[in-house]
Coordinates of C-alpha atoms in Angstrom, one line a residue:
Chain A
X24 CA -23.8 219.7 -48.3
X25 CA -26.9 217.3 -48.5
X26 CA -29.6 218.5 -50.7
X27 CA -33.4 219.3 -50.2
X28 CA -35.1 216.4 -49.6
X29 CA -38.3 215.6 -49.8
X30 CA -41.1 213.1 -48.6
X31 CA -42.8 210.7 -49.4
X32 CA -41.3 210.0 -52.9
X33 CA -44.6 208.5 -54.0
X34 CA -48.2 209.2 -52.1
X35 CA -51.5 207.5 -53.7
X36 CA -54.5 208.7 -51.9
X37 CA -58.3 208.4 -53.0
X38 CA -60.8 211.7 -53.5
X39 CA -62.1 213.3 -50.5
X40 CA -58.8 212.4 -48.8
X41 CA -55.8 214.3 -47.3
X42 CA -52.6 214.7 -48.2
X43 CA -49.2 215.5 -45.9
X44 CA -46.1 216.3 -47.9
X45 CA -43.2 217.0 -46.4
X46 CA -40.0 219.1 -47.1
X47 CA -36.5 219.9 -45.2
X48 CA -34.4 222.2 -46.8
X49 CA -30.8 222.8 -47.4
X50 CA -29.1 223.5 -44.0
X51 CA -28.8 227.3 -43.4
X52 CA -31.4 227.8 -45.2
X53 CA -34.2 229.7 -43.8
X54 CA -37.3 230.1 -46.7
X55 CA -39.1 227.5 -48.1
X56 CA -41.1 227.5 -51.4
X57 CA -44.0 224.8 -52.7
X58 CA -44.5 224.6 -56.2
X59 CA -47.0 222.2 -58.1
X60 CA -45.9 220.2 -61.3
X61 CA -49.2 219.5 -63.0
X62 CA -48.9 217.5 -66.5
X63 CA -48.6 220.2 -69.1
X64 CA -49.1 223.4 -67.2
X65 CA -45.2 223.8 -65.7
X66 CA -44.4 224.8 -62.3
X67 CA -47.0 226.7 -60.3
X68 CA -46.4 228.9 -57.1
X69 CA -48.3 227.4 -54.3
X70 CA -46.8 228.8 -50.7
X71 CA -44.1 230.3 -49.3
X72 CA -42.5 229.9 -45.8
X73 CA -39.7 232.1 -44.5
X74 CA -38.5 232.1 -40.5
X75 CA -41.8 230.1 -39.7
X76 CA -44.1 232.6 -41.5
X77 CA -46.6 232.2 -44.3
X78 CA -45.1 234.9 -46.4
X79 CA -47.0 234.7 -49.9
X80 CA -49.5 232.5 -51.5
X81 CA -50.3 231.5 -55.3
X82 CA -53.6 231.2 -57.2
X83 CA -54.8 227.9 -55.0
X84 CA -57.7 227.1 -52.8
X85 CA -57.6 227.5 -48.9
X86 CA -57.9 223.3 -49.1
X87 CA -53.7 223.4 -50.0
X88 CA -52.0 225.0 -46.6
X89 CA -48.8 224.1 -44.4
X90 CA -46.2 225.2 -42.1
X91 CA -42.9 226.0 -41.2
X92 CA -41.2 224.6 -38.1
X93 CA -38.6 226.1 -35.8
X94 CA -35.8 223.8 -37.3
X95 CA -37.4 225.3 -41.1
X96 CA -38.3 222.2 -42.6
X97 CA -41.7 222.5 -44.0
X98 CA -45.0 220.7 -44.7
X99 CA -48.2 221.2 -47.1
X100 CA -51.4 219.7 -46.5
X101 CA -53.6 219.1 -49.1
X102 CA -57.3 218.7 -47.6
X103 CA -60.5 217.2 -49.4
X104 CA -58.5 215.7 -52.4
X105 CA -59.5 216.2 -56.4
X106 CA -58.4 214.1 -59.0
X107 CA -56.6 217.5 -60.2
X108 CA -54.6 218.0 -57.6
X109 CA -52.5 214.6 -59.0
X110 CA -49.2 216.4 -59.4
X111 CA -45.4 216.6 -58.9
X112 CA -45.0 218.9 -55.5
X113 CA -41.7 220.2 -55.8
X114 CA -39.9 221.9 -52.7
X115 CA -37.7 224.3 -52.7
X116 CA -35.0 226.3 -50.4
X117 CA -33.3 229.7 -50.0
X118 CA -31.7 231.4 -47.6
X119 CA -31.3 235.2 -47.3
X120 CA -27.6 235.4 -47.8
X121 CA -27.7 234.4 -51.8
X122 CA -30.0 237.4 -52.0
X123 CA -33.2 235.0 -51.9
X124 CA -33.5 234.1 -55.3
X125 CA -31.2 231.4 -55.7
X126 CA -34.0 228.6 -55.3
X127 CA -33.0 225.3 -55.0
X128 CA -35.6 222.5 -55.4
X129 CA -35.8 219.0 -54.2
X130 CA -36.8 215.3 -55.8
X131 CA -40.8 216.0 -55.5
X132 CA -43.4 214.3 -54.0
X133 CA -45.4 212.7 -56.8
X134 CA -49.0 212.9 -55.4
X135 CA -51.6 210.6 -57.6
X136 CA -55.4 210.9 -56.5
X137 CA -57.7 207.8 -57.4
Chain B
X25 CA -48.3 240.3 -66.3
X26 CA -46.9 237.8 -64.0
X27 CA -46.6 235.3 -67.2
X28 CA -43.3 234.3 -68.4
X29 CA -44.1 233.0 -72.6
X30 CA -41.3 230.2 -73.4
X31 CA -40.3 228.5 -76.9
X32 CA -39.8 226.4 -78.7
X33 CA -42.5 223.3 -76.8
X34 CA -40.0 221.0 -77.7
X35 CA -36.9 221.3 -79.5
X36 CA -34.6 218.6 -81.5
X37 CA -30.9 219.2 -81.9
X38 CA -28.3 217.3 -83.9
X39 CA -25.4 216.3 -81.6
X40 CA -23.3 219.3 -82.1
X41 CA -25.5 221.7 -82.8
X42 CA -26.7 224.8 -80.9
X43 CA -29.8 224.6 -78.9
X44 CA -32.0 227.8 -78.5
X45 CA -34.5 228.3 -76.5
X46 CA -36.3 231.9 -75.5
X47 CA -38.3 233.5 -73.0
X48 CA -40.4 236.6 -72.9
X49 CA -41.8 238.3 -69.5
X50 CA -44.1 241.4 -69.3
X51 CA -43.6 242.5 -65.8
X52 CA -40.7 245.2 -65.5
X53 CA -40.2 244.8 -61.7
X54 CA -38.4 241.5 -62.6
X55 CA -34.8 241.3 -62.3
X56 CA -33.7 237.4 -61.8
X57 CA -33.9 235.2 -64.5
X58 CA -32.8 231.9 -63.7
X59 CA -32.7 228.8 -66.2
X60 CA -33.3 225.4 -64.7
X61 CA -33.0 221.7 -66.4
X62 CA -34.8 219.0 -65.4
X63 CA -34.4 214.8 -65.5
X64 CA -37.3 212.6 -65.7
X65 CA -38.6 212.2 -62.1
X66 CA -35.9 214.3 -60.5
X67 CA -36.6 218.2 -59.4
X68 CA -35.1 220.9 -61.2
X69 CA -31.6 222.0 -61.4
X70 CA -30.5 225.5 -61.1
X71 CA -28.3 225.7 -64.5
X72 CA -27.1 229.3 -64.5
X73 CA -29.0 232.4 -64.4
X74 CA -29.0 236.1 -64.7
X75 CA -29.5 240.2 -63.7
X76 CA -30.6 242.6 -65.9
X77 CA -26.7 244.4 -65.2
X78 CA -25.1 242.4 -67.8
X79 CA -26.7 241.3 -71.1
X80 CA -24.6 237.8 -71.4
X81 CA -23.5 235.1 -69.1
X82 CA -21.4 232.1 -69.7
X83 CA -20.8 228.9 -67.8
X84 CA -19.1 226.5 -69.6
X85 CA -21.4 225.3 -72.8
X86 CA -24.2 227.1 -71.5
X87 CA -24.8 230.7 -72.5
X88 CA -27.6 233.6 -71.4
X89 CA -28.4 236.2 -73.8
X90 CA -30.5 239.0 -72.2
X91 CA -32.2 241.8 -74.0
X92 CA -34.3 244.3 -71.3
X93 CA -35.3 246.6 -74.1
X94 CA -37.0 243.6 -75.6
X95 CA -37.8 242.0 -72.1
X96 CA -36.7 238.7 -73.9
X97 CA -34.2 236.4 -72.2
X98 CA -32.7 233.0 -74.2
X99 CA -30.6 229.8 -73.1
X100 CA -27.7 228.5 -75.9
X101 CA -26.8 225.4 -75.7
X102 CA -22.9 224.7 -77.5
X103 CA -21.8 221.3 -78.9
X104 CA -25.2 219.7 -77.8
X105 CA -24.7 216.2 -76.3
X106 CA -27.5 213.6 -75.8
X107 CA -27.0 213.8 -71.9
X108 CA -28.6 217.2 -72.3
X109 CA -31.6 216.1 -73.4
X110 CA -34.0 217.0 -70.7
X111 CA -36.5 219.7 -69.8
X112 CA -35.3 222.9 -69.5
X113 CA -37.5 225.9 -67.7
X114 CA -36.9 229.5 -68.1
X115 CA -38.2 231.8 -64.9
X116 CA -37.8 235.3 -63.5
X117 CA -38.3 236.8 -59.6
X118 CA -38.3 240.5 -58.6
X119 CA -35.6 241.1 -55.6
X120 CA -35.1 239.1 -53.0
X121 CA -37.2 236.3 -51.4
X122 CA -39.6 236.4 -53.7
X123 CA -41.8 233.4 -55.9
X124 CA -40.3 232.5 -59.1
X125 CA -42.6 232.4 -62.3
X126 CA -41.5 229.7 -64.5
X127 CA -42.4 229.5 -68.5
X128 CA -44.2 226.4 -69.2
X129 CA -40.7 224.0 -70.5
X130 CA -38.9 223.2 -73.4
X131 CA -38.2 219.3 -74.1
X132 CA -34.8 219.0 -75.8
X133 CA -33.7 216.1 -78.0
X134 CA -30.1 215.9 -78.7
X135 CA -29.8 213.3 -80.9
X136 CA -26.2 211.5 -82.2

């Protein structure tokens, strides 16, 4: 069973800049969770997609969004770039039939902002 | 309330040795607490985790202890070998489909 995957592995960008991450999850799985990996402050709750819905959002601007599509992979869009939002986005999948809190993450995007 | 306190920062073991590592959470309303390990420039790895049912779980070298009274949760580590040195992340979720809420990471050292 192939893992969550994630892409790009690597994304350099300048300030002021966008950013497209994206995510597909473990097959079956239905709910997707984005996480950010900041240098010293552990992983973060950013969104959460489940059967193409926004379901829940962490303590982040309106600039970091995304979507779900119909086949559940996922994307988050970073707009107007900082040089805070340099992170590790992490990815990760559940599916409703290990209860939903069996999250299993992918590789990360490493995002670097210039 | 939503916080999830870990120690030790980091944390150097003797090959061998038992590695410890302990969480606290506030909120009540959780009831998953999952451990994960993580490689340099690889995501996290679900390692084993645990429900507030039973107050130990085992998988092989790796051990939860879990005290609700004391909302305090802890990872042992048996017979420590250097290809555990990693970071390792405590968290915790309420039921189903919900966000997890990770303690900041403990950076183990097994050393030979």
């Amino acid at each position: 069973e192939a893992g969550v995957t994630q892409s790009p592995t690597h994304l350099i960008k300048t300030r002021g800049q966008q950013a497209t991450l994206r995510c597909s999850p473990i097959s079956g799985h239905t709910s997707v969770y984005w996480y950010q990996q900041a240098l010293g402050l552990g992983l973060q709750f950013l969104l959460w997609y489940d059967e193409g819905e926004e379901r829940n959002r962490g303590n982040f601007p309106p600039r970091f969004s995304g979507r779900q599509f119909p086949n559940y992979s996922s994307e988050l869009n970073v707009n107007a770039l900082e040089l805070e939002d340099s992170a590790l986005y992490l990815c990760a999948s559940t599916s409703r039939d290990r209860g939903g809190n069996e999250q299993f993450f992918g590789p990360g995007t490493r995002l670097t902002v210039l | 309330q939503q916080q999830v306190k870990q120690s030790p920062q980091s944390l150097i073991v003797q090959k061998g040795g038992i590695s410890i590592i302990n969480c606290a959470y506030e909120n009540t309303a959780f009831d998953y607490f999952p451990w994960y390990q993580q490689f340099p420039g690889k995501g996290p790895a679900l390692l084993i985790a645990i429900r507030p049912d039973v107050s130990e779980k085992k998988e092989g070298r790796f051990t939860i202890s879990f005290n609700k009274s004391a909302k305090q949760f802890s990872l042992h580590i048996m017979d420590s070998q250097p290809g555990d040195s990693a970071t390792y992340f405590c968290a915790a979720s309420s039921s189903g489909n919900t966000p997890l809420v990770f303690g900041k990471g403990t950076r183990l050292s097994v050393i030979a």
